[in-house]
PDB file of C-alpha atoms in Angstrom:
ATOM      1  CA  MET A   1     -26.324 -99.074 160.924  1.00  0.00           C
ATOM      2  CA  ALA A   2     -23.816 -96.319 160.451  1.00  0.00           C
ATOM      3  CA  ARG A   3     -24.585 -93.392 162.416  1.00  0.00           C
ATOM      4  CA  TRP A   4     -24.255 -91.390 159.101  1.00  0.00           C
ATOM      5  CA  ALA A   5     -26.713 -93.281 157.235  1.00  0.00           C
ATOM      6  CA  PRO A   6     -29.923 -91.735 158.331  1.00  0.00           C
ATOM      7  CA  HIS A   7     -28.817 -88.126 157.093  1.00  0.00           C
ATOM      8  CA  LEU A   8     -29.192 -89.810 153.600  1.00  0.00           C
ATOM      9  CA  ILE A   9     -32.635 -89.477 153.672  1.00  0.00           C
ATOM     10  CA  GLY A  10     -32.110 -85.844 152.990  1.00  0.00           C
ATOM     11  CA  LEU A  11     -30.886 -86.377 149.898  1.00  0.00           C
ATOM     12  CA  LEU A  12     -34.152 -87.464 148.134  1.00  0.00           C
ATOM     13  CA  THR A  13     -34.934 -83.996 148.121  1.00  0.00           C
ATOM     14  CA  PRO A  14     -32.471 -82.847 145.434  1.00  0.00           C
ATOM     15  CA  ILE A  15     -32.454 -86.405 143.687  1.00  0.00           C
ATOM     16  CA  SER A  16     -36.316 -86.121 143.097  1.00  0.00           C
ATOM     17  CA  ALA A  17     -36.424 -82.813 141.908  1.00  0.00           C
ATOM     18  CA  ALA A  18     -33.458 -83.350 139.664  1.00  0.00           C
ATOM     19  CA  VAL A  19     -35.345 -86.606 138.088  1.00  0.00           C
ATOM     20  CA  THR A  20     -38.658 -85.418 137.911  1.00  0.00           C
ATOM     21  CA  LEU A  21     -37.404 -82.128 136.162  1.00  0.00           C
ATOM     22  CA  LEU A  22     -36.015 -84.351 133.797  1.00  0.00           C
ATOM     23  CA  ILE A  23     -39.234 -86.510 133.258  1.00  0.00           C
ATOM     24  CA  GLY A  24     -41.263 -83.522 133.001  1.00  0.00           C
ATOM     25  CA  GLY A  25     -45.088 -83.562 133.474  1.00  0.00           C
ATOM     26  CA  TRP A  26     -46.906 -83.713 136.469  1.00  0.00           C
ATOM     27  CA  TRP A  27     -43.964 -86.028 137.942  1.00  0.00           C
ATOM     28  CA  MET A  28     -42.474 -82.412 138.858  1.00  0.00           C
ATOM     29  CA  LEU A  29     -44.943 -82.096 141.416  1.00  0.00           C
ATOM     30  CA  THR A  30     -43.230 -84.686 143.422  1.00  0.00           C
ATOM     31  CA  PRO A  31     -40.514 -82.708 145.577  1.00  0.00           C
ATOM     32  CA  ILE A  32     -43.596 -80.270 146.202  1.00  0.00           C
ATOM     33  CA  VAL A  33     -45.951 -83.040 147.514  1.00  0.00           C
ATOM     34  CA  LEU A  34     -42.846 -84.384 149.339  1.00  0.00           C
ATOM     35  CA  LEU A  35     -41.487 -81.385 150.974  1.00  0.00           C
ATOM     36  CA  LEU A  36     -44.820 -79.419 151.490  1.00  0.00           C
ATOM     37  CA  GLY A  37     -47.262 -82.274 152.029  1.00  0.00           C
ATOM     38  CA  LEU A  38     -45.331 -85.666 153.384  1.00  0.00           C
ATOM     39  CA  TYR A  39     -42.706 -84.413 154.990  1.00  0.00           C
ATOM     40  CA  PRO A  40     -44.648 -82.011 157.865  1.00  0.00           C
ATOM     41  CA  PHE A  41     -46.832 -85.521 158.348  1.00  0.00           C
ATOM     42  CA  LEU A  42     -43.421 -87.540 158.576  1.00  0.00           C
ATOM     43  CA  ASP A  43     -41.968 -84.835 161.198  1.00  0.00           C
ATOM     44  CA  SER A  44     -44.772 -85.517 163.598  1.00  0.00           C
ATOM     45  CA  ILE A  45     -45.197 -89.374 163.520  1.00  0.00           C
ATOM     46  CA  ALA A  46     -41.098 -89.763 163.549  1.00  0.00           C
ATOM     47  CA  GLY A  47     -40.974 -88.390 167.007  1.00  0.00           C
ATOM     48  CA  SER A  48     -37.966 -86.364 168.704  1.00  0.00           C
ATOM     49  CA  SER A  49     -34.595 -87.766 169.866  1.00  0.00           C
ATOM     50  CA  THR A  50     -33.671 -87.037 173.199  1.00  0.00           C
ATOM     51  CA  VAL A  51     -30.094 -88.505 172.832  1.00  0.00           C
ATOM     52  CA  HIS A  52     -27.122 -86.040 173.831  1.00  0.00           C
ATOM     53  CA  ASP A  53     -24.561 -88.207 172.553  1.00  0.00           C
ATOM     54  CA  VAL A  54     -22.932 -86.347 169.355  1.00  0.00           C
ATOM     55  CA  GLU A  55     -22.292 -88.572 166.427  1.00  0.00           C
ATOM     56  CA  GLU A  56     -19.090 -89.685 165.281  1.00  0.00           C
ATOM     57  CA  GLU A  57     -17.292 -87.678 162.731  1.00  0.00           C
ATOM     58  CA  GLY A  58     -16.458 -89.527 159.667  1.00  0.00           C
ATOM     59  CA  GLN A  59     -15.847 -89.646 155.651  1.00  0.00           C
ATOM     60  CA  GLY A  60     -19.730 -90.916 155.378  1.00  0.00           C
ATOM     61  CA  HIS A  61     -20.979 -87.756 156.983  1.00  0.00           C
ATOM     62  CA  ASN A  62     -18.528 -85.495 154.852  1.00  0.00           C
ATOM     63  CA  VAL A  63     -19.613 -87.077 151.685  1.00  0.00           C
ATOM     64  CA  ILE A  64     -23.244 -86.606 152.358  1.00  0.00           C
ATOM     65  CA  VAL A  65     -22.780 -82.704 152.657  1.00  0.00           C
ATOM     66  CA  HIS A  66     -20.696 -82.249 149.438  1.00  0.00           C
ATOM     67  CA  LEU A  67     -23.424 -84.790 147.396  1.00  0.00           C
ATOM     68  CA  HIS A  68     -25.959 -82.210 148.463  1.00  0.00           C
ATOM     69  CA  GLY A  69     -23.832 -79.294 147.271  1.00  0.00           C
ATOM     70  CA  ILE A  70     -23.261 -81.078 143.969  1.00  0.00           C
ATOM     71  CA  LEU A  71     -26.745 -81.651 143.354  1.00  0.00           C
ATOM     72  CA  VAL A  72     -27.851 -77.825 143.583  1.00  0.00           C
ATOM     73  CA  PRO A  73     -26.090 -76.978 140.366  1.00  0.00           C
ATOM     74  CA  VAL A  74     -27.446 -80.387 138.924  1.00  0.00           C
ATOM     75  CA  VAL A  75     -31.122 -79.304 139.885  1.00  0.00           C
ATOM     76  CA  VAL A  76     -30.666 -75.896 138.332  1.00  0.00           C
ATOM     77  CA  ILE A  77     -29.102 -77.479 135.043  1.00  0.00           C
ATOM     78  CA  CYS A  78     -32.155 -79.692 135.282  1.00  0.00           C
ATOM     79  CA  LEU A  79     -34.727 -77.411 135.455  1.00  0.00           C
ATOM     80  CA  LEU A  80     -32.998 -74.831 132.337  1.00  0.00           C
ATOM     81  CA  TYR A  81     -33.325 -78.595 130.374  1.00  0.00           C
ATOM     82  CA  ARG A  82     -37.016 -78.614 130.837  1.00  0.00           C
ATOM     83  CA  VAL A  83     -37.766 -75.184 129.911  1.00  0.00           C
ATOM     84  CA  TRP A  84     -35.371 -76.162 126.913  1.00  0.00           C
ATOM     85  CA  VAL A  85     -37.248 -79.340 126.031  1.00  0.00           C
ATOM     86  CA  GLY A  86     -40.584 -77.643 126.821  1.00  0.00           C
ATOM     87  CA  LEU A  87     -43.378 -77.644 129.396  1.00  0.00           C
ATOM     88  CA  GLY A  88     -46.204 -79.011 127.859  1.00  0.00           C
ATOM     89  CA  SER A  89     -49.095 -78.028 129.746  1.00  0.00           C
ATOM     90  CA  VAL A  90     -47.445 -77.506 133.051  1.00  0.00           C
ATOM     91  CA  SER A  91     -47.099 -73.985 134.273  1.00  0.00           C
ATOM     92  CA  ILE A  92     -43.650 -72.888 134.824  1.00  0.00           C
ATOM     93  CA  ILE A  93     -44.196 -72.245 138.529  1.00  0.00           C
ATOM     94  CA  ILE A  94     -44.467 -75.635 139.158  1.00  0.00           C
ATOM     95  CA  PRO A  95     -40.627 -76.583 138.167  1.00  0.00           C
ATOM     96  CA  ALA A  96     -39.794 -73.457 139.351  1.00  0.00           C
ATOM     97  CA  LEU A  97     -41.085 -74.359 143.017  1.00  0.00           C
ATOM     98  CA  SER A  98     -39.734 -77.765 142.626  1.00  0.00           C
ATOM     99  CA  ALA A  99     -36.249 -76.862 142.017  1.00  0.00           C
ATOM    100  CA  GLY A 100     -36.436 -73.885 144.712  1.00  0.00           C
ATOM    101  CA  LEU A 101     -37.636 -76.113 147.182  1.00  0.00           C
ATOM    102  CA  ALA A 102     -34.573 -78.496 146.507  1.00  0.00           C
ATOM    103  CA  THR A 103     -31.979 -75.931 146.308  1.00  0.00           C
ATOM    104  CA  GLY A 104     -33.518 -74.002 149.498  1.00  0.00           C
ATOM    105  CA  ALA A 105     -33.939 -77.250 151.520  1.00  0.00           C
ATOM    106  CA  ALA A 106     -30.998 -79.092 150.419  1.00  0.00           C
ATOM    107  CA  GLY A 107     -28.752 -76.643 148.943  1.00  0.00           C
ATOM    108  CA  VAL A 108     -28.841 -73.706 150.927  1.00  0.00           C
ATOM    109  CA  VAL A 109     -28.556 -75.606 153.895  1.00  0.00           C
ATOM    110  CA  ALA A 110     -25.488 -77.427 152.360  1.00  0.00           C
ATOM    111  CA  ALA A 111     -24.267 -74.007 151.333  1.00  0.00           C
ATOM    112  CA  HIS A 112     -24.264 -72.597 154.945  1.00  0.00           C
ATOM    113  CA  GLU A 113     -22.035 -75.682 156.368  1.00  0.00           C
ATOM    114  CA  LEU A 114     -19.763 -75.765 153.315  1.00  0.00           C
ATOM    115  CA  GLY A 115     -19.374 -71.678 154.035  1.00  0.00           C
ATOM    116  CA  HIS A 116     -18.044 -72.317 157.906  1.00  0.00           C
ATOM    117  CA  ARG A 117     -15.296 -74.657 155.972  1.00  0.00           C
ATOM    118  CA  ARG A 118     -11.771 -72.982 155.616  1.00  0.00           C
ATOM    119  CA  PRO A 119     -11.865 -69.912 153.205  1.00  0.00           C
ATOM    120  CA  ARG A 120     -10.913 -70.807 149.532  1.00  0.00           C
ATOM    121  CA  SER A 121     -10.892 -74.553 149.955  1.00  0.00           C
ATOM    122  CA  SER A 122     -12.901 -76.515 147.888  1.00  0.00           C
ATOM    123  CA  SER A 123     -15.540 -77.038 150.033  1.00  0.00           C
ATOM    124  CA  TRP A 124     -15.842 -73.359 150.535  1.00  0.00           C
ATOM    125  CA  TRP A 125     -16.136 -72.973 146.631  1.00  0.00           C
ATOM    126  CA  LEU A 126     -18.668 -75.609 146.290  1.00  0.00           C
ATOM    127  CA  GLY A 127     -20.433 -73.493 149.033  1.00  0.00           C
ATOM    128  CA  ARG A 128     -20.109 -70.394 147.018  1.00  0.00           C
ATOM    129  CA  LEU A 129     -21.491 -72.256 143.624  1.00  0.00           C
ATOM    130  CA  ASP A 130     -24.536 -73.297 145.597  1.00  0.00           C
ATOM    131  CA  LEU A 131     -25.077 -69.758 146.938  1.00  0.00           C
ATOM    132  CA  LEU A 132     -24.528 -68.467 143.091  1.00  0.00           C
ATOM    133  CA  CYS A 133     -27.413 -70.823 142.345  1.00  0.00           C
ATOM    134  CA  VAL A 134     -29.963 -69.425 144.462  1.00  0.00           C
ATOM    135  CA  LEU A 135     -28.499 -65.205 144.021  1.00  0.00           C
ATOM    136  CA  TYR A 136     -27.460 -65.118 147.431  1.00  0.00           C
ATOM    137  CA  LEU A 137     -23.298 -64.829 147.239  1.00  0.00           C
ATOM    138  CA  HIS A 138     -23.594 -62.048 150.290  1.00  0.00           C
ATOM    139  CA  PHE A 139     -24.984 -64.632 152.594  1.00  0.00           C
ATOM    140  CA  THR A 140     -21.475 -66.133 153.483  1.00  0.00           C
ATOM    141  CA  VAL A 141     -20.046 -62.517 154.477  1.00  0.00           C
ATOM    142  CA  GLU A 142     -23.148 -61.557 156.565  1.00  0.00           C
ATOM    143  CA  HIS A 143     -23.837 -64.879 158.263  1.00  0.00           C
ATOM    144  CA  ASN A 144     -19.946 -65.302 159.218  1.00  0.00           C
ATOM    145  CA  HIS A 145     -19.341 -61.622 160.349  1.00  0.00           C
ATOM    146  CA  THR A 146     -22.379 -60.282 161.497  1.00  0.00           C
ATOM    147  CA  HIS A 147     -25.070 -63.079 162.258  1.00  0.00           C
ATOM    148  CA  HIS A 148     -22.813 -64.962 164.543  1.00  0.00           C
ATOM    149  CA  LYS A 149     -21.548 -62.023 166.308  1.00  0.00           C
ATOM    150  CA  HIS A 150     -24.703 -60.257 167.165  1.00  0.00           C
ATOM    151  CA  TRP A 151     -27.270 -63.374 167.035  1.00  0.00           C
ATOM    152  CA  ALA A 152     -30.275 -62.821 169.127  1.00  0.00           C
ATOM    153  CA  ARG A 153     -29.633 -59.104 169.044  1.00  0.00           C
ATOM    154  CA  LYS A 154     -31.428 -56.185 167.731  1.00  0.00           C
ATOM    155  CA  VAL A 155     -28.845 -55.127 165.569  1.00  0.00           C
ATOM    156  CA  ASP A 156     -28.825 -58.680 163.810  1.00  0.00           C
ATOM    157  CA  PRO A 157     -31.149 -58.573 160.525  1.00  0.00           C
ATOM    158  CA  THR A 158     -31.714 -62.252 160.505  1.00  0.00           C
ATOM    159  CA  SER A 159     -33.085 -62.345 164.106  1.00  0.00           C
ATOM    160  CA  SER A 160     -36.909 -61.629 164.647  1.00  0.00           C
ATOM    161  CA  PRO A 161     -38.737 -59.682 167.678  1.00  0.00           C
ATOM    162  CA  TRP A 162     -41.884 -61.196 169.063  1.00  0.00           C
ATOM    163  CA  GLY A 163     -44.926 -60.214 166.955  1.00  0.00           C
ATOM    164  CA  ARG A 164     -43.052 -59.883 163.816  1.00  0.00           C
ATOM    165  CA  SER A 165     -44.344 -61.974 160.951  1.00  0.00           C
ATOM    166  CA  VAL A 166     -42.612 -64.080 158.528  1.00  0.00           C
ATOM    167  CA  TYR A 167     -43.577 -61.939 155.782  1.00  0.00           C
ATOM    168  CA  GLY A 168     -42.521 -58.865 157.396  1.00  0.00           C
ATOM    169  CA  HIS A 169     -39.315 -60.422 158.538  1.00  0.00           C
ATOM    170  CA  LEU A 170     -38.698 -61.021 154.601  1.00  0.00           C
ATOM    171  CA  VAL A 171     -38.736 -57.887 153.383  1.00  0.00           C
ATOM    172  CA  ARG A 172     -36.694 -56.053 156.195  1.00  0.00           C
ATOM    173  CA  THR A 173     -34.080 -59.046 156.376  1.00  0.00           C
ATOM    174  CA  VAL A 174     -33.012 -58.919 152.746  1.00  0.00           C
ATOM    175  CA  PRO A 175     -32.182 -55.527 152.235  1.00  0.00           C
ATOM    176  CA  ARG A 176     -30.531 -55.201 155.538  1.00  0.00           C
ATOM    177  CA  GLN A 177     -28.418 -58.093 155.134  1.00  0.00           C
ATOM    178  CA  LEU A 178     -26.824 -57.240 151.486  1.00  0.00           C
ATOM    179  CA  ARG A 179     -26.131 -53.499 152.775  1.00  0.00           C
ATOM    180  CA  ASN A 180     -24.266 -55.227 155.909  1.00  0.00           C
ATOM    181  CA  ALA A 181     -22.301 -57.601 153.612  1.00  0.00           C
ATOM    182  CA  TYR A 182     -21.341 -54.493 151.777  1.00  0.00           C
ATOM    183  CA  ARG A 183     -20.607 -52.535 154.697  1.00  0.00           C
ATOM    184  CA  ILE A 184     -18.179 -55.350 155.955  1.00  0.00           C
ATOM    185  CA  ARG A 185     -16.407 -56.617 152.613  1.00  0.00           C
ATOM    186  CA  LYS A 186     -17.629 -53.893 149.949  1.00  0.00           C
ATOM    187  CA  LYS A 187     -15.112 -55.294 147.244  1.00  0.00           C
ATOM    188  CA  ASP A 188     -16.140 -58.990 147.707  1.00  0.00           C
ATOM    189  CA  THR A 189     -19.829 -58.649 147.697  1.00  0.00           C
ATOM    190  CA  THR A 190     -19.533 -55.768 144.929  1.00  0.00           C
ATOM    191  CA  ILE A 191     -18.063 -58.348 142.989  1.00  0.00           C
ATOM    192  CA  SER A 192     -20.478 -61.041 143.915  1.00  0.00           C
ATOM    193  CA  ILE A 193     -23.279 -58.911 142.824  1.00  0.00           C
ATOM    194  CA  LEU A 194     -21.771 -58.604 139.438  1.00  0.00           C
ATOM    195  CA  VAL A 195     -21.382 -62.050 138.650  1.00  0.00           C
ATOM    196  CA  GLU A 196     -24.993 -62.562 139.890  1.00  0.00           C
ATOM    197  CA  LEU A 197     -26.085 -59.831 137.263  1.00  0.00           C
ATOM    198  CA  ALA A 198     -23.875 -61.205 134.729  1.00  0.00           C
ATOM    199  CA  LEU A 199     -25.713 -64.497 135.051  1.00  0.00           C
ATOM    200  CA  LEU A 200     -28.971 -63.240 135.189  1.00  0.00           C
ATOM    201  CA  ALA A 201     -27.895 -61.127 132.215  1.00  0.00           C
ATOM    202  CA  SER A 202     -27.223 -64.389 130.240  1.00  0.00           C
ATOM    203  CA  LEU A 203     -30.225 -66.009 131.127  1.00  0.00           C
ATOM    204  CA  ALA A 204     -32.150 -62.996 130.070  1.00  0.00           C
ATOM    205  CA  ALA A 205     -30.388 -63.138 126.547  1.00  0.00           C
ATOM    206  CA  TRP A 206     -30.918 -67.211 126.250  1.00  0.00           C
ATOM    207  CA  GLY A 207     -34.552 -66.039 126.907  1.00  0.00           C
ATOM    208  CA  LEU A 208     -37.478 -65.140 129.016  1.00  0.00           C
ATOM    209  CA  PRO A 209     -38.510 -68.439 130.011  1.00  0.00           C
ATOM    210  CA  TYR A 210     -34.999 -69.583 131.206  1.00  0.00           C
ATOM    211  CA  PHE A 211     -34.663 -66.060 133.158  1.00  0.00           C
ATOM    212  CA  ALA A 212     -38.084 -66.671 134.825  1.00  0.00           C
ATOM    213  CA  ALA A 213     -37.720 -70.143 135.959  1.00  0.00           C
ATOM    214  CA  PHE A 214     -34.116 -69.445 137.495  1.00  0.00           C
ATOM    215  CA  VAL A 215     -35.207 -66.296 139.269  1.00  0.00           C
ATOM    216  CA  GLY A 216     -38.359 -68.105 140.443  1.00  0.00           C
ATOM    217  CA  GLN A 217     -36.695 -71.158 141.835  1.00  0.00           C
ATOM    218  CA  ALA A 218     -34.133 -68.706 143.731  1.00  0.00           C
ATOM    219  CA  PHE A 219     -36.920 -66.691 145.175  1.00  0.00           C
ATOM    220  CA  VAL A 220     -38.191 -69.871 146.871  1.00  0.00           C
ATOM    221  CA  ALA A 221     -34.653 -70.966 148.033  1.00  0.00           C
ATOM    222  CA  ILE A 222     -34.440 -67.255 149.649  1.00  0.00           C
ATOM    223  CA  TYR A 223     -37.531 -67.927 151.264  1.00  0.00           C
ATOM    224  CA  LEU A 224     -36.799 -70.825 152.949  1.00  0.00           C
ATOM    225  CA  LEU A 225     -33.365 -69.538 154.125  1.00  0.00           C
ATOM    226  CA  GLU A 226     -35.169 -66.674 155.678  1.00  0.00           C
ATOM    227  CA  PHE A 227     -38.207 -68.468 157.139  1.00  0.00           C
ATOM    228  CA  VAL A 228     -35.563 -70.373 158.695  1.00  0.00           C
ATOM    229  CA  ASN A 229     -33.653 -67.468 160.156  1.00  0.00           C
ATOM    230  CA  PHE A 230     -36.934 -66.044 161.155  1.00  0.00           C
ATOM    231  CA  ILE A 231     -37.942 -69.163 163.605  1.00  0.00           C
ATOM    232  CA  GLN A 232     -34.266 -69.950 164.693  1.00  0.00           C
ATOM    233  CA  HIS A 233     -34.458 -66.813 167.187  1.00  0.00           C
ATOM    234  CA  HIS A 234     -37.519 -65.376 167.115  1.00  0.00           C
ATOM    235  CA  GLY A 235     -38.354 -63.152 170.274  1.00  0.00           C
ATOM    236  CA  LEU A 236     -35.145 -64.416 171.915  1.00  0.00           C
ATOM    237  CA  GLU A 237     -33.578 -61.147 172.368  1.00  0.00           C
ATOM    238  CA  ARG A 238     -30.116 -60.404 174.423  1.00  0.00           C
ATOM    239  CA  GLY A 239     -28.502 -57.485 175.439  1.00  0.00           C
ATOM    240  CA  GLU A 240     -25.804 -56.107 173.993  1.00  0.00           C
ATOM    241  CA  ASP A 241     -23.483 -57.066 176.924  1.00  0.00           C
ATOM    242  CA  GLU A 242     -25.196 -60.407 177.500  1.00  0.00           C
ATOM    243  CA  ARG A 243     -22.718 -63.112 176.509  1.00  0.00           C
ATOM    244  CA  PRO A 244     -24.706 -65.716 174.364  1.00  0.00           C
ATOM    245  CA  ASN A 245     -26.210 -68.907 175.599  1.00  0.00           C
ATOM    246  CA  ALA A 246     -27.880 -71.917 174.417  1.00  0.00           C
ATOM    247  CA  GLY A 247     -31.385 -70.067 175.409  1.00  0.00           C
ATOM    248  CA  HIS A 248     -30.801 -67.793 172.757  1.00  0.00           C
ATOM    249  CA  ALA A 249     -31.538 -70.196 170.100  1.00  0.00           C
ATOM    250  CA  TRP A 250     -34.691 -72.487 169.015  1.00  0.00           C
ATOM    251  CA  GLU A 251     -34.093 -76.050 168.845  1.00  0.00           C
ATOM    252  CA  SER A 252     -36.042 -79.032 167.297  1.00  0.00           C
ATOM    253  CA  ARG A 253     -35.059 -82.506 167.960  1.00  0.00           C
ATOM    254  CA  THR A 254     -37.631 -84.199 165.649  1.00  0.00           C
ATOM    255  CA  ARG A 255     -35.663 -86.842 163.869  1.00  0.00           C
ATOM    256  CA  TRP A 256     -36.910 -86.214 160.479  1.00  0.00           C
ATOM    257  CA  SER A 257     -36.163 -82.848 160.070  1.00  0.00           C
ATOM    258  CA  ARG A 258     -32.887 -83.433 161.759  1.00  0.00           C
ATOM    259  CA  TYR A 259     -31.878 -86.570 159.390  1.00  0.00           C
ATOM    260  CA  THR A 260     -32.886 -84.422 156.334  1.00  0.00           C
ATOM    261  CA  LEU A 261     -31.714 -81.043 156.982  1.00  0.00           C
ATOM    262  CA  MET A 262     -28.162 -82.127 158.251  1.00  0.00           C
ATOM    263  CA  ASN A 263     -28.951 -81.179 162.063  1.00  0.00           C
ATOM    264  CA  LEU A 264     -29.903 -77.746 161.319  1.00  0.00           C
ATOM    265  CA  PRO A 265     -32.663 -77.669 163.642  1.00  0.00           C
ATOM    266  CA  LEU A 266     -29.993 -78.024 166.455  1.00  0.00           C
ATOM    267  CA  HIS A 267     -29.131 -74.489 166.209  1.00  0.00           C
ATOM    268  CA  ALA A 268     -27.806 -73.259 169.399  1.00  0.00           C
ATOM    269  CA  ALA A 269     -24.919 -75.962 169.225  1.00  0.00           C
ATOM    270  CA  HIS A 270     -24.077 -74.509 165.885  1.00  0.00           C
ATOM    271  CA  HIS A 271     -24.052 -70.820 167.585  1.00  0.00           C
ATOM    272  CA  LEU A 272     -21.993 -71.666 170.631  1.00  0.00           C
ATOM    273  CA  ARG A 273     -19.064 -73.369 168.212  1.00  0.00           C
ATOM    274  CA  SER A 274     -19.644 -72.316 164.318  1.00  0.00           C
ATOM    275  CA  SER A 275     -16.633 -74.524 163.314  1.00  0.00           C
ATOM    276  CA  THR A 276     -18.315 -77.681 164.663  1.00  0.00           C
ATOM    277  CA  PRO A 277     -19.503 -79.821 161.469  1.00  0.00           C
ATOM    278  CA  TYR A 278     -23.219 -80.947 161.319  1.00  0.00           C
ATOM    279  CA  GLU A 279     -22.546 -84.337 162.608  1.00  0.00           C
ATOM    280  CA  ARG A 280     -20.904 -83.190 166.087  1.00  0.00           C
ATOM    281  CA  LEU A 281     -23.971 -80.829 166.880  1.00  0.00           C
ATOM    282  CA  ARG A 282     -26.162 -81.766 170.281  1.00  0.00           C
ATOM    283  CA  PRO A 283     -29.149 -81.099 171.695  1.00  0.00           C
ATOM    284  CA  TYR A 284     -29.210 -78.601 174.952  1.00  0.00           C
ATOM    285  CA  ASP A 285     -31.609 -78.580 177.613  1.00  0.00           C
ATOM    286  CA  GLU A 286     -31.515 -74.864 177.818  1.00  0.00           C
ATOM    287  CA  SER A 287     -32.558 -74.181 174.455  1.00  0.00           C
ATOM    288  CA  PRO A 288     -36.540 -73.509 174.124  1.00  0.00           C
ATOM    289  CA  GLN A 289     -38.313 -76.072 172.121  1.00  0.00           C
ATOM    290  CA  LEU A 290     -40.026 -75.197 168.702  1.00  0.00           C
ATOM    291  CA  PRO A 291     -43.646 -76.043 168.780  1.00  0.00           C
ATOM    292  CA  GLY A 292     -42.854 -78.718 165.946  1.00  0.00           C
ATOM    293  CA  GLY A 293     -40.358 -79.894 163.409  1.00  0.00           C
ATOM    294  CA  TYR A 294     -38.955 -77.458 160.591  1.00  0.00           C
ATOM    295  CA  TYR A 295     -41.717 -78.748 157.948  1.00  0.00           C
ATOM    296  CA  GLN A 296     -44.509 -77.994 160.107  1.00  0.00           C
ATOM    297  CA  MET A 297     -43.037 -75.026 161.315  1.00  0.00           C
ATOM    298  CA  PHE A 298     -43.185 -73.707 157.491  1.00  0.00           C
ATOM    299  CA  TRP A 299     -46.987 -74.237 157.255  1.00  0.00           C
ATOM    300  CA  ILE A 300     -47.183 -72.589 160.844  1.00  0.00           C
ATOM    301  CA  ALA A 301     -45.376 -69.540 160.162  1.00  0.00           C
ATOM    302  CA  LEU A 302     -47.607 -68.605 157.004  1.00  0.00           C
ATOM    303  CA  ILE A 303     -50.368 -68.340 159.731  1.00  0.00           C
ATOM    304  CA  PRO A 304     -49.111 -65.515 162.084  1.00  0.00           C
ATOM    305  CA  PRO A 305     -51.762 -65.456 164.814  1.00  0.00           C
ATOM    306  CA  LEU A 306     -51.129 -69.205 165.082  1.00  0.00           C
ATOM    307  CA  PHE A 307     -47.439 -68.767 164.966  1.00  0.00           C
ATOM    308  CA  ASN A 308     -47.279 -66.329 167.359  1.00  0.00           C
ATOM    309  CA  ARG A 309     -49.716 -68.256 169.667  1.00  0.00           C
ATOM    310  CA  LEU A 310     -47.812 -71.589 169.733  1.00  0.00           C
ATOM    311  CA  MET A 311     -44.454 -69.635 169.781  1.00  0.00           C
ATOM    312  CA  GLN A 312     -45.693 -67.923 172.785  1.00  0.00           C
ATOM    313  CA  LYS A 313     -46.771 -71.052 174.270  1.00  0.00           C
ATOM    314  CA  SER A 314     -43.706 -72.761 173.974  1.00  0.00           C
ATOM    315  CA  ALA A 315     -41.947 -70.304 175.291  1.00  0.00           C
ATOM    316  CA  ASN A 316     -43.771 -70.081 178.310  1.00  0.00           C
ATOM    317  CA  HIS A 317     -43.523 -73.657 178.850  1.00  0.00           C
ATOM    318  CA  SER A 318     -39.654 -73.093 178.619  1.00  0.00           C
ATOM    319  CA  GLY A 319     -39.619 -70.703 181.196  1.00  0.00           C
ATOM    320  CA  GLY A 320     -40.269 -67.546 179.846  1.00  0.00           C
ATOM    321  CA  VAL A 321     -37.289 -67.291 177.622  1.00  0.00           C
ATOM    322  CA  GLY A 322     -36.170 -64.387 175.631  1.00  0.00           C
ATOM    323  CA  GLY A 323     -38.416 -61.755 177.526  1.00  0.00           C
ATOM    324  CA  ALA A 324     -41.626 -63.275 176.590  1.00  0.00           C
TER     325      ALA A 324
END
């Protein structure tokens, strides 16, 4: 089997969202059941891979990330279509949550990958379209110019210290990232904000249900993105003059998270060379290991005392990293 083939599994998320939004009814619960119910279970039974050799580069990997990127606006269009034809007895929360899980779990991951491609290339613009779909256009500027420079430092708004909850992280990081992006590239960020406001105004003019559904899915996607930021460097603080290393990023080698999220859990490898495509990322023995896969960590992070206890235990097991 080709090494890129397992990563096709990740396409199930946006495809299931698009198809069930077109069908309507209670079928729209399918992506919710998959991502929040089945996937955490599969995270635990699929096991972890300790293989350190990287996958070969190839067109298959490139096609997969672009399919993810293309499916993001498709999911959003399907969401708006569902609102247009009617929701029936189903609350608008269900299609918004279904779409948001897809645009967050699949779309933002693709936008992150494509955002590291050559600026102004077609791949880069596809990533920008994906971010527009979740009202987070400033992410590319902040991520590439602040986070990759200051990751695991106090000045990095996406790195969270010990003891902070995901809720506290969310309310702090979003405005700080927007402010950083504006400070770094004032003109680009201003244009991004104006484009997003124009999109929201158009949806509001179309009708409040369209506006609510779109904003709802964007909120879910943003939460997923910032949840990932929250766990990737939690408590792993480095000094201002300290060179970054693999020990400053949490890693998860769970197969299900790696295959469905395009190796996103191999985060240290991404930071040590940000231009590396996802298929070339590899595990690092120096990286502390998360208590579970990303889908499992989603639920764990919602309970701060449990999250803190498990993360501290993992840090101690990894040799007291990050000042733990």
